[in-house]
XYZ file of N, CA and C in Angstrom:
279
model
N 14.155 29.019 27.437
C 14.206 29.205 26.008
C 14.914 30.521 25.706
N 15.467 30.572 24.522
C 16.095 31.810 24.063
C 15.564 32.186 22.693
N 15.142 33.438 22.590
C 14.807 34.029 21.301
C 16.107 34.538 20.707
N 16.426 34.069 19.540
C 17.598 34.557 18.821
C 17.061 35.428 17.689
N 17.200 36.730 17.858
C 16.637 37.676 16.904
C 17.766 38.193 16.028
N 17.615 37.968 14.722
C 18.676 38.372 13.802
C 18.298 39.631 13.041
N 19.326 40.355 12.684
C 19.199 41.491 11.776
C 20.193 41.258 10.657
N 19.688 41.268 9.422
C 20.561 41.067 8.284
C 21.504 42.261 8.144
N 22.750 41.970 7.868
C 23.753 43.008 7.682
C 24.089 43.205 6.212
N 23.449 42.428 5.362
C 23.651 42.491 3.911
C 22.287 42.589 3.243
N 22.251 43.020 1.991
C 20.978 43.073 1.270
C 20.334 41.688 1.181
N 19.003 41.676 1.132
C 18.256 40.430 1.138
C 18.653 39.506 -0.002
N 18.957 40.048 -1.185
C 19.347 39.170 -2.296
C 20.648 38.432 -1.982
N 21.557 39.049 -1.238
C 22.785 38.360 -0.818
C 22.477 37.322 0.259
N 21.643 37.697 1.210
C 21.248 36.769 2.273
C 20.611 35.521 1.665
N 19.770 35.720 0.673
C 19.063 34.593 0.047
C 19.998 33.593 -0.622
N 21.213 33.996 -0.977
C 22.145 33.045 -1.574
C 22.551 31.963 -0.574
N 22.456 32.274 0.717
C 22.805 31.294 1.755
C 21.588 30.623 2.377
N 20.377 30.958 1.895
C 19.165 30.410 2.503
C 19.155 28.874 2.532
N 19.538 28.154 1.457
C 19.523 26.685 1.540
C 20.411 26.151 2.673
N 21.594 26.732 2.849
C 22.486 26.296 3.922
C 21.909 26.653 5.290
N 21.300 27.832 5.393
C 20.673 28.261 6.641
C 19.537 27.308 7.009
N 18.699 26.959 6.039
C 17.588 26.050 6.306
C 18.075 24.656 6.694
N 19.151 24.188 6.085
C 19.743 22.896 6.460
C 20.268 22.955 7.895
N 20.869 24.079 8.266
C 21.350 24.293 9.631
C 20.185 24.193 10.611
N 19.069 24.865 10.291
C 17.884 24.809 11.152
C 17.307 23.405 11.205
N 17.306 22.694 10.065
C 16.824 21.306 10.043
C 17.595 20.451 11.032
N 18.923 20.633 11.061
C 19.763 19.864 11.976
C 19.434 20.192 13.429
N 19.327 21.477 13.754
C 18.985 21.858 15.133
C 17.606 21.336 15.517
N 16.669 21.384 14.577
C 15.318 20.904 14.858
C 15.321 19.392 15.095
N 16.080 18.660 14.310
C 16.179 17.204 14.487
C 16.772 16.852 15.848
N 17.590 17.728 16.381
C 18.213 17.530 17.693
C 17.320 18.039 18.830
N 16.122 18.536 18.492
C 15.186 19.018 19.499
C 15.514 20.387 20.043
N 16.293 21.166 19.299
C 16.741 22.464 19.791
C 15.970 23.652 19.232
N 15.273 23.469 18.117
C 14.479 24.556 17.539
C 13.013 24.314 17.861
N 12.420 25.289 18.561
C 10.999 25.230 18.854
C 10.223 25.805 17.674
N 10.714 26.924 17.146
C 10.097 27.571 15.995
C 11.111 28.540 15.399
N 10.884 28.900 14.151
C 11.768 29.861 13.483
C 11.019 30.480 12.321
N 11.406 31.683 11.962
C 10.794 32.330 10.814
C 11.418 33.679 10.534
N 11.083 34.204 9.365
C 11.595 35.488 8.919
C 10.723 36.610 9.478
N 11.349 37.729 9.788
C 10.600 38.905 10.205
C 9.845 39.479 9.008
N 8.828 40.277 9.313
C 8.070 40.947 8.262
C 8.004 42.425 8.609
N 8.657 43.267 7.819
C 9.363 43.011 6.571
C 10.634 42.198 6.819
N 11.193 41.596 5.762
C 12.308 40.656 5.901
C 13.657 41.331 6.172
N 13.796 41.846 7.395
C 15.043 42.495 7.807
C 15.886 41.589 8.685
N 15.380 40.389 8.948
C 16.056 39.428 9.805
C 15.100 38.295 10.109
N 15.391 37.569 11.164
C 14.552 36.445 11.530
C 14.539 36.225 13.026
N 13.757 35.246 13.455
C 13.662 34.874 14.863
C 13.751 33.353 14.944
N 14.607 32.870 15.818
C 14.716 31.445 16.095
C 14.483 31.268 17.589
N 13.538 30.418 17.944
C 13.272 30.114 19.342
C 13.984 28.807 19.663
N 15.022 28.907 20.495
C 15.836 27.750 20.850
C 15.419 27.163 22.187
N 15.433 25.855 22.265
C 15.114 25.138 23.494
C 16.381 24.944 24.311
N 16.789 26.023 24.951
C 17.904 25.981 25.888
C 17.697 27.098 26.894
N 18.112 26.867 28.112
C 18.007 27.896 29.137
C 19.362 28.533 29.410
N 20.340 28.221 28.582
C 21.704 28.697 28.777
C 22.096 29.631 27.632
N 22.352 30.887 27.959
C 22.685 31.862 26.918
C 23.966 31.497 26.182
N 24.952 30.994 26.888
C 26.213 30.614 26.234
C 25.963 29.508 25.214
N 25.117 28.538 25.569
C 24.793 27.468 24.624
C 24.028 28.027 23.422
N 23.079 28.925 23.671
C 22.315 29.528 22.569
C 23.248 30.259 21.607
N 24.177 31.020 22.153
C 25.122 31.761 21.307
C 26.063 30.810 20.555
N 26.478 29.750 21.227
C 27.342 28.758 20.577
C 26.601 28.070 19.432
N 25.360 27.694 19.672
C 24.574 27.053 18.623
C 24.423 27.969 17.414
N 24.074 29.225 17.655
C 23.794 30.138 16.555
C 25.076 30.567 15.839
N 26.208 30.388 16.475
C 27.475 30.752 15.823
C 27.751 29.878 14.603
N 27.091 28.710 14.524
C 27.253 27.831 13.371
C 26.316 28.131 12.222
N 25.410 29.086 12.407
C 24.481 29.449 11.339
C 25.271 30.040 10.177
N 25.057 29.540 8.972
C 25.776 30.080 7.815
C 25.645 31.595 7.664
N 24.509 32.149 8.075
C 24.366 33.611 8.035
C 25.372 34.275 8.973
N 25.555 33.702 10.153
C 26.525 34.239 11.112
C 27.955 34.051 10.619
N 28.241 32.853 10.144
C 29.590 32.528 9.680
C 30.029 33.480 8.573
N 29.111 33.791 7.652
C 29.422 34.669 6.524
C 29.353 36.153 6.886
N 28.877 36.457 8.086
C 28.721 37.848 8.479
C 27.512 38.520 7.856
N 26.525 37.726 7.440
C 25.320 38.265 6.807
C 24.231 38.615 7.818
N 24.421 38.204 9.068
C 23.409 38.426 10.086
C 24.075 38.534 11.449
N 23.496 39.376 12.293
C 23.918 39.491 13.686
C 22.737 39.098 14.556
N 23.003 38.338 15.612
C 21.946 37.834 16.481
C 21.993 38.474 17.857
N 20.808 38.735 18.387
C 20.631 39.166 19.761
C 19.982 38.005 20.503
N 20.470 37.682 21.676
C 19.912 36.592 22.481
C 19.051 37.174 23.594
N 17.801 36.708 23.662
C 16.890 37.168 24.702
C 16.287 35.945 25.373
N 16.572 35.792 26.667
C 15.968 34.703 27.423
C 14.467 34.925 27.539
N 13.719 33.823 27.488
C 12.265 33.946 27.486
C 11.646 32.716 28.120
N 10.689 32.954 29.010
C 9.943 31.881 29.645
C 8.471 32.079 29.332
N 7.894 31.246 28.462
C 6.474 31.394 28.162
C 5.633 31.068 29.392
N 4.697 31.942 29.685
C 3.847 31.773 30.859
C 2.400 31.469 30.484
N 2.043 31.767 29.219
C 0.658 31.556 28.781
C 0.676 31.051 27.350
N -0.443 30.541 26.923
C -0.575 30.104 25.544
C -0.021 28.710 25.309
N 0.099 28.358 24.035
C 0.443 26.989 23.659
C 1.854 26.587 24.101
N 2.746 27.535 24.289
C 4.111 27.183 24.694
C 4.307 27.146 26.201
N 3.293 27.519 26.982
C 3.442 27.557 28.429
C 3.803 26.205 29.011
N 3.298 25.146 28.429
C 3.567 23.790 28.921
C 4.492 23.020 28.011
N 5.153 23.718 27.080
C 5.992 23.061 26.083
C 7.208 22.407 26.725
N 7.496 21.182 26.316
C 8.717 20.481 26.717
C 9.289 19.807 25.473
N 10.613 19.754 25.407
C 11.245 19.131 24.225
C 10.988 17.639 24.154
């Protein structure tokens, strides 16, 4: 899995103008079995998307289609992650 951690590069009111497109993007990835979970950071300076892929290049390619990325409203950091405990330890797509 890859944690895709975003930091907004624009004010939140500008980011929010693309929220419907961003959510539609996530809906598509989720329908394809690629989003395990996603949500906004608190305070809302960015977000976290947990992708079901073990390939960093694929994770970066997937997130490159996010409207926030396309518009330059967000930058993502990719962090590989293997859950060892808790509800995701046995998670499979």
